[in-house]
Coordinates of C-alpha atoms in Angstrom, one line a residue:
M263 CA 0.0 0.0 0.0
F264 CA 2.8 2.4 0.9
F265 CA 4.7 1.8 -2.3
N266 CA 1.7 2.2 -4.5
E267 CA 0.7 5.5 -2.9
F268 CA 4.4 6.7 -3.2
R269 CA 4.7 5.7 -6.8
Y270 CA 1.4 7.2 -7.8
N271 CA 2.2 10.6 -6.1
L272 CA 5.6 10.7 -7.7
L273 CA 4.3 10.0 -11.2
T274 CA 1.4 12.5 -11.0
T275 CA 3.7 15.2 -9.7
L276 CA 6.2 14.7 -12.4
R277 CA 3.4 15.1 -15.0
D278 CA 2.3 18.4 -13.6
R279 CA 3.1 21.1 -16.1
H280 CA 3.1 23.8 -13.4
F281 CA 5.7 21.8 -11.4
I282 CA 7.9 21.4 -14.5
M283 CA 7.7 25.1 -15.2
W284 CA 8.4 26.6 -11.8
L285 CA 10.7 24.1 -10.2
I286 CA 12.8 23.0 -13.2
L287 CA 12.5 25.3 -16.2
F288 CA 12.2 28.6 -14.4
P289 CA 15.4 28.1 -12.3
M290 CA 17.3 27.1 -15.4
A291 CA 16.2 30.3 -17.2
L292 CA 17.0 32.5 -14.2
G293 CA 20.4 30.8 -13.7
S294 CA 21.2 31.4 -17.4
L295 CA 20.4 35.1 -17.0
F296 CA 22.6 35.3 -13.9
K297 CA 25.4 33.6 -15.7
A298 CA 25.1 36.0 -18.7
A299 CA 24.8 39.1 -16.5
F300 CA 27.5 38.4 -13.9
S301 CA 30.2 36.3 -15.6
D302 CA 31.5 39.2 -17.7
I303 CA 31.5 41.6 -14.8
Y304 CA 33.6 39.3 -12.7
E305 CA 36.0 38.4 -15.5
N306 CA 36.5 41.9 -16.7
D307 CA 36.3 44.1 -13.6
I308 CA 37.1 41.9 -10.6
K309 CA 39.2 38.9 -11.5
F310 CA 42.8 39.8 -12.2
S311 CA 44.4 38.5 -15.3
P312 CA 47.8 39.4 -16.9
I313 CA 47.7 42.8 -18.5
P314 CA 48.2 42.7 -22.3
T315 CA 51.2 44.9 -23.0
A316 CA 53.2 45.7 -26.1
I317 CA 57.0 46.0 -25.6
V318 CA 59.2 48.1 -28.0
Q319 CA 62.9 47.8 -27.2
T320 CA 65.2 49.7 -29.7
Q321 CA 68.3 49.4 -27.6
K322 CA 69.9 46.4 -26.0
D323 CA 69.3 46.3 -22.3
D324 CA 69.7 42.9 -20.6
I325 CA 68.4 44.1 -17.3
F326 CA 65.2 45.4 -18.8
K327 CA 64.7 42.3 -20.8
E328 CA 65.2 40.1 -17.8
V329 CA 62.7 42.2 -15.7
I330 CA 60.0 41.9 -18.4
R331 CA 60.6 38.1 -18.7
S332 CA 60.3 37.7 -14.9
V333 CA 56.9 39.6 -14.7
S334 CA 55.4 37.8 -17.7
K335 CA 55.9 34.2 -16.7
G336 CA 54.2 31.8 -14.2
K337 CA 50.6 31.6 -13.0
D338 CA 50.9 35.0 -11.2
A339 CA 52.2 36.8 -14.2
L340 CA 51.7 40.6 -14.2
L341 CA 52.0 41.2 -17.9
K342 CA 51.0 39.4 -21.1
V343 CA 53.7 40.6 -23.4
T344 CA 53.7 41.1 -27.1
Y345 CA 56.9 42.3 -28.6
A346 CA 56.6 44.9 -31.4
D347 CA 59.3 45.7 -34.0
S348 CA 58.4 49.4 -34.1
A349 CA 56.5 52.1 -32.3
E350 CA 54.0 52.2 -35.1
E351 CA 53.2 48.5 -34.8
A352 CA 52.7 48.9 -31.1
E353 CA 50.5 51.9 -31.5
K354 CA 48.3 50.0 -33.9
L355 CA 47.9 47.2 -31.3
L356 CA 46.9 49.8 -28.8
K357 CA 44.5 51.5 -31.1
D358 CA 42.9 48.1 -32.0
G359 CA 42.4 47.3 -28.3
K360 CA 44.7 44.3 -28.4
V361 CA 46.9 45.7 -25.6
A362 CA 46.3 48.0 -22.6
G363 CA 49.5 49.8 -22.9
V364 CA 52.8 50.2 -24.7
I365 CA 56.2 50.2 -22.9
T366 CA 59.1 51.6 -24.9
K367 CA 62.8 51.3 -24.0
D368 CA 65.0 53.5 -26.1
G369 CA 67.5 54.8 -23.6
T370 CA 64.6 56.0 -21.3
L371 CA 61.5 54.1 -20.3
G372 CA 58.2 55.3 -21.7
L373 CA 54.6 54.3 -21.2
T374 CA 51.6 54.9 -23.6
V375 CA 48.0 54.0 -22.7
A376 CA 44.7 54.5 -24.5
S377 CA 42.5 55.1 -21.4
N378 CA 42.4 55.3 -17.7
G379 CA 41.5 52.2 -15.6
M380 CA 43.0 49.6 -13.3
D381 CA 45.3 48.2 -15.9
T382 CA 46.7 51.7 -16.6
T383 CA 47.3 52.3 -12.9
I384 CA 49.2 49.0 -12.6
L385 CA 51.3 49.7 -15.6
K386 CA 52.1 53.2 -14.3
A387 CA 53.1 51.8 -10.9
F388 CA 55.3 49.1 -12.6
T389 CA 57.2 51.6 -14.8
D390 CA 57.6 54.0 -11.9
R391 CA 59.1 51.3 -9.8
Y392 CA 61.4 50.2 -12.6
L393 CA 62.7 53.7 -13.1
T394 CA 63.4 54.1 -9.4
E395 CA 65.2 50.8 -9.1
E396 CA 67.1 51.4 -12.3
K397 CA 68.4 54.8 -10.9
L398 CA 69.4 53.1 -7.7
I399 CA 71.4 50.5 -9.6
K400 CA 73.1 53.1 -11.8
D401 CA 74.0 55.3 -8.9
T402 CA 75.4 52.4 -7.0
L403 CA 77.6 51.4 -10.0
E404 CA 78.9 54.9 -10.2
K405 CA 79.6 55.5 -6.6
D406 CA 80.4 52.1 -5.0
P407 CA 80.1 49.0 -7.3
M408 CA 81.0 46.7 -4.4
K409 CA 77.5 47.4 -2.9
L410 CA 75.7 46.3 -6.0
P411 CA 75.2 42.6 -4.9
A412 CA 73.7 43.8 -1.5
L413 CA 71.4 46.2 -3.3
T414 CA 70.2 43.6 -5.8
A415 CA 69.5 41.2 -2.9
A416 CA 67.6 43.9 -1.0
L417 CA 65.5 44.7 -4.1
K418 CA 64.7 41.0 -4.5
D419 CA 63.7 40.7 -0.9
D420 CA 61.4 43.8 -1.3
L421 CA 59.6 42.0 -4.0
K422 CA 58.9 39.1 -1.7
T423 CA 57.5 41.2 1.2
V424 CA 54.0 41.1 -0.2
K425 CA 52.6 37.9 -1.5
K426 CA 49.1 36.6 -2.2
V427 CA 47.7 34.3 0.5
R428 CA 44.3 32.6 0.0
L429 CA 42.2 32.8 3.2
T430 CA 40.0 30.0 1.9
D431 CA 40.0 27.4 -0.9
G432 CA 36.5 28.5 -1.9
V433 CA 35.3 30.5 -4.9
S434 CA 36.3 34.2 -4.8
D435 CA 33.6 35.4 -7.2
P436 CA 31.3 37.7 -5.2
Y437 CA 28.4 37.0 -7.6
I438 CA 28.4 33.3 -6.6
T439 CA 26.0 34.3 -3.8
Y440 CA 23.3 34.9 -6.4
F441 CA 23.5 31.2 -7.5
F442 CA 23.5 30.2 -3.9
N443 CA 20.2 32.1 -3.5
L444 CA 18.8 30.6 -6.7
L445 CA 19.3 27.1 -5.3
A446 CA 17.8 28.2 -2.0
M447 CA 14.8 29.6 -3.9
V448 CA 14.3 26.2 -5.6
A449 CA 14.5 24.5 -2.2
A450 CA 11.9 26.9 -0.7
C451 CA 9.6 26.7 -3.7
S452 CA 9.5 22.9 -3.3
S453 CA 6.8 23.9 -0.8
V454 CA 4.3 23.7 -3.7
T455 CA 4.8 20.0 -3.9
G456 CA 4.2 19.6 -0.1
L457 CA 0.7 21.0 -0.6
N458 CA -0.1 17.8 -2.4
V459 CA 0.2 15.9 0.9
V460 CA -2.9 17.8 2.2
M461 CA -4.7 17.9 -1.2
Q462 CA -4.5 14.2 -1.7
N463 CA -5.4 13.2 1.8
Q464 CA -8.2 15.5 2.9
A465 CA -11.7 14.6 1.6
D466 CA -12.8 18.3 1.4
Q467 CA -9.9 19.3 -0.8
S468 CA -10.1 17.1 -3.9
P469 CA -12.0 14.2 -5.4
L470 CA -8.9 12.0 -4.8
G471 CA -8.9 13.0 -1.1
A472 CA -12.6 12.0 -0.9
R473 CA -11.9 8.6 -2.4
K474 CA -9.0 8.1 0.0
G475 CA -11.3 9.0 2.9
C476 CA -13.3 5.9 2.0
S477 CA -10.3 3.7 1.4
P478 CA -9.3 1.0 3.9
T479 CA -5.7 2.3 3.7
P480 CA -4.8 3.9 7.1
K481 CA -4.5 7.6 6.7
L482 CA -1.1 7.7 8.4
I483 CA 0.4 5.3 5.8
S484 CA -1.2 7.3 3.0
T485 CA 0.1 10.6 4.3
L486 CA 3.6 9.2 4.8
A487 CA 3.7 7.7 1.3
V488 CA 2.6 11.0 -0.3
L489 CA 5.0 13.0 1.9
A490 CA 7.9 10.7 1.0
G491 CA 7.1 11.1 -2.7
C492 CA 7.1 14.9 -2.3
W493 CA 10.4 14.7 -0.4
L494 CA 11.9 12.8 -3.3
T495 CA 10.5 15.3 -5.8
G496 CA 12.0 18.2 -3.9
M497 CA 15.3 16.5 -3.8
M498 CA 15.2 15.8 -7.5
C499 CA 14.4 19.5 -8.3
T500 CA 17.3 20.8 -6.3
A501 CA 19.7 18.2 -7.7
I502 CA 18.7 19.0 -11.3
S503 CA 19.3 22.7 -10.5
V504 CA 22.8 22.1 -9.1
S505 CA 23.6 19.8 -12.0
F506 CA 22.5 22.4 -14.6
L507 CA 24.4 25.2 -12.9
A508 CA 27.6 23.2 -12.4
F509 CA 27.8 21.2 -15.6
V510 CA 25.8 23.2 -18.2
L511 CA 26.5 26.8 -17.2
K512 CA 29.9 25.9 -15.7
V513 CA 29.3 27.8 -12.4
D514 CA 32.2 27.1 -10.1
F515 CA 31.0 25.8 -6.8
G516 CA 34.5 25.0 -5.6
S517 CA 35.9 21.6 -4.6
R518 CA 33.0 20.5 -2.4
L519 CA 30.3 19.9 -5.1
G520 CA 29.1 16.8 -3.3
F521 CA 28.3 18.7 -0.2
V522 CA 26.5 21.4 -2.3
Y523 CA 24.2 18.6 -3.6
L524 CA 23.7 17.4 0.0
A525 CA 22.7 20.8 1.3
A526 CA 20.5 21.5 -1.7
M527 CA 18.6 18.2 -1.4
M528 CA 18.2 18.7 2.4
G529 CA 16.8 22.1 1.6
G530 CA 14.4 20.5 -0.9
I531 CA 13.1 18.2 1.9
M532 CA 12.7 21.1 4.3
G533 CA 10.9 23.2 1.6
T534 CA 8.5 20.3 0.9
S535 CA 7.8 19.9 4.6
M536 CA 7.1 23.6 4.9
G537 CA 4.5 23.2 2.1
F538 CA 2.9 20.4 4.0
M539 CA 2.6 22.6 7.1
I540 CA 1.2 25.6 5.0
G541 CA -1.4 23.3 3.4
S542 CA -2.5 22.0 6.8
L543 CA -2.8 25.5 8.3
V544 CA -4.5 27.3 5.4
K545 CA -8.1 26.2 5.4
E546 CA -9.0 27.3 1.9
S547 CA -8.8 26.2 -1.7
Y548 CA -5.6 24.9 -3.4
E549 CA -5.1 28.2 -5.1
K550 CA -5.0 30.1 -1.8
K551 CA -2.7 27.5 -0.3
N552 CA -0.4 27.8 -3.3
A553 CA -0.5 31.6 -3.2
V554 CA 0.6 31.6 0.5
A555 CA 3.3 29.1 -0.2
M556 CA 4.7 31.2 -3.0
V557 CA 4.5 34.4 -1.0
I558 CA 6.5 32.8 1.8
S559 CA 9.0 31.2 -0.5
L560 CA 9.7 34.2 -2.7
G561 CA 9.5 36.6 0.3
G562 CA 12.2 34.5 2.1
S563 CA 14.2 34.5 -1.1
F564 CA 14.0 38.3 -1.2
L565 CA 15.2 38.6 2.4
S566 CA 18.1 36.2 1.8
G567 CA 19.4 38.4 -1.1
L568 CA 18.1 36.9 -4.3
M569 CA 16.9 40.2 -5.7
I570 CA 19.2 42.6 -3.6
A571 CA 22.4 41.1 -2.5
D572 CA 23.1 43.7 0.2
I573 CA 19.8 43.2 2.1
K574 CA 20.9 40.1 3.9
P575 CA 24.0 41.7 5.6
D576 CA 21.7 44.6 6.7
I577 CA 19.2 42.2 8.2
M578 CA 22.0 40.2 9.9
E579 CA 23.2 43.4 11.5
K580 CA 19.8 44.8 12.6
A581 CA 17.6 41.8 13.0
P582 CA 19.7 38.6 13.0
L583 CA 16.7 36.5 14.2
V584 CA 15.0 37.1 10.9
N585 CA 17.8 35.3 9.0
A586 CA 17.9 32.6 11.6
L587 CA 14.2 31.8 11.2
N588 CA 14.1 32.3 7.4
P589 CA 14.4 28.8 5.8
T590 CA 15.7 30.2 2.5
A591 CA 18.4 32.1 4.3
V592 CA 19.4 29.0 6.2
V593 CA 19.8 27.0 3.0
C594 CA 21.8 29.9 1.4
D595 CA 24.0 30.2 4.5
S596 CA 24.9 26.5 4.2
F597 CA 26.3 27.1 0.7
Y598 CA 28.0 30.2 1.8
Y599 CA 29.8 28.6 4.8
L600 CA 30.7 25.6 2.7
N601 CA 32.4 27.9 0.2
L602 CA 34.0 30.3 2.8
D603 CA 35.1 28.0 5.7
A604 CA 38.0 25.6 5.6
G605 CA 36.2 23.4 8.1
Y606 CA 32.6 22.1 8.3
D607 CA 31.4 23.3 11.7
R608 CA 29.1 26.1 10.5
F609 CA 28.0 24.1 7.5
I610 CA 27.0 21.2 9.8
G611 CA 25.2 23.7 12.1
K612 CA 23.0 24.9 9.2
M613 CA 22.3 21.3 8.1
V614 CA 21.2 20.5 11.6
T615 CA 19.0 23.7 11.5
M616 CA 17.4 22.5 8.3
L617 CA 16.8 19.0 9.9
V618 CA 15.1 20.6 12.9
M619 CA 12.9 22.8 10.7
T620 CA 11.9 19.8 8.7
V621 CA 10.9 17.9 11.8
L622 CA 9.0 20.9 13.1
F623 CA 7.2 21.6 9.8
T624 CA 6.3 17.9 9.4
A625 CA 5.0 17.6 13.0
V626 CA 2.8 20.7 12.6
G627 CA 1.5 19.3 9.3
F628 CA 0.5 16.0 11.0
I629 CA -1.0 17.7 14.0
F630 CA -3.4 19.8 11.9
T631 CA -4.4 17.0 9.4
R632 CA -4.9 14.0 11.8
R633 CA -8.3 12.7 12.6
K634 CA -10.2 15.3 10.6
K635 CA -14.0 14.7 10.4
Y636 CA -16.5 15.9 7.8
A637 CA -20.2 16.5 8.4
G638 CA -20.8 16.1 4.6
L639 CA -19.1 16.2 1.3

């Protein structure tokens, strides 16, 4: 009996066009828009990449050549160098937008740029530093050549005083939070599937519920079977969303993708249970139950930062209890801590919170649906 109820609910849910639209296709479309909107911003304005630079060297200078070679190699290269045979060739590259600046070395060091920006600032700082150190070396050669090795060693040590240290192995893209919120929204919107638990087991809600009221199958078994089917559906929706973002849109979730799946599916179970509770508390038609579920889900998504990223930190500062009680924010925080922290303590804390919320929502749903009597149908 349990398996038949479970299988029937799963099949009917998967055939629901509204379910397919809002829990599978809509997140895919929104995720694609996020990817198109934010990927270029991160790549162009935030993520550092070697600066394309044209080099024109008309006089032999081994020191300059070695410096350029050292700053244009390795994974932390500062420059992406293109050597030009003449100033005219370099200027054409600059005019065509193929390089950000032109460095010339013809006795003196010169820099030509097309516009202001971060790349221009970095190139200016690089050339200024080179000129300063070149003067130091020349002055030392003129006044006391014996000090040249000590000066060279000091300059090399100075270059090592500042180095890049990663505080976490997570993704540094600040726009990844929008994708975290998208997955949290899918989990919360799974509440619409949880409404089926009530609709299919209350005789005054649907013809199917009326038939089940006359069925010899115990109501507890029937409710558990439908709820289990809804849980599985919620898990499938979130897993599909994670897979689409990670493997189709190539969103980088870091090295803990398995835990991202785990948190998303736990969020889907919690969202489904929230829908079960909403369906049992709202004593109206399916349309009104669905409207309440969507308002709560999308309202929670808004407060967790899906529409305005800065709203969540403001709420955390002024009303932290709101974030703690917002199921969508809890799911989003689990992804955030998974990406930010080296350990798993805060991530596990959010998983436990989702489990507690699931138990609470499910318990309330059972309390308000058990032993319901009908004067007439």
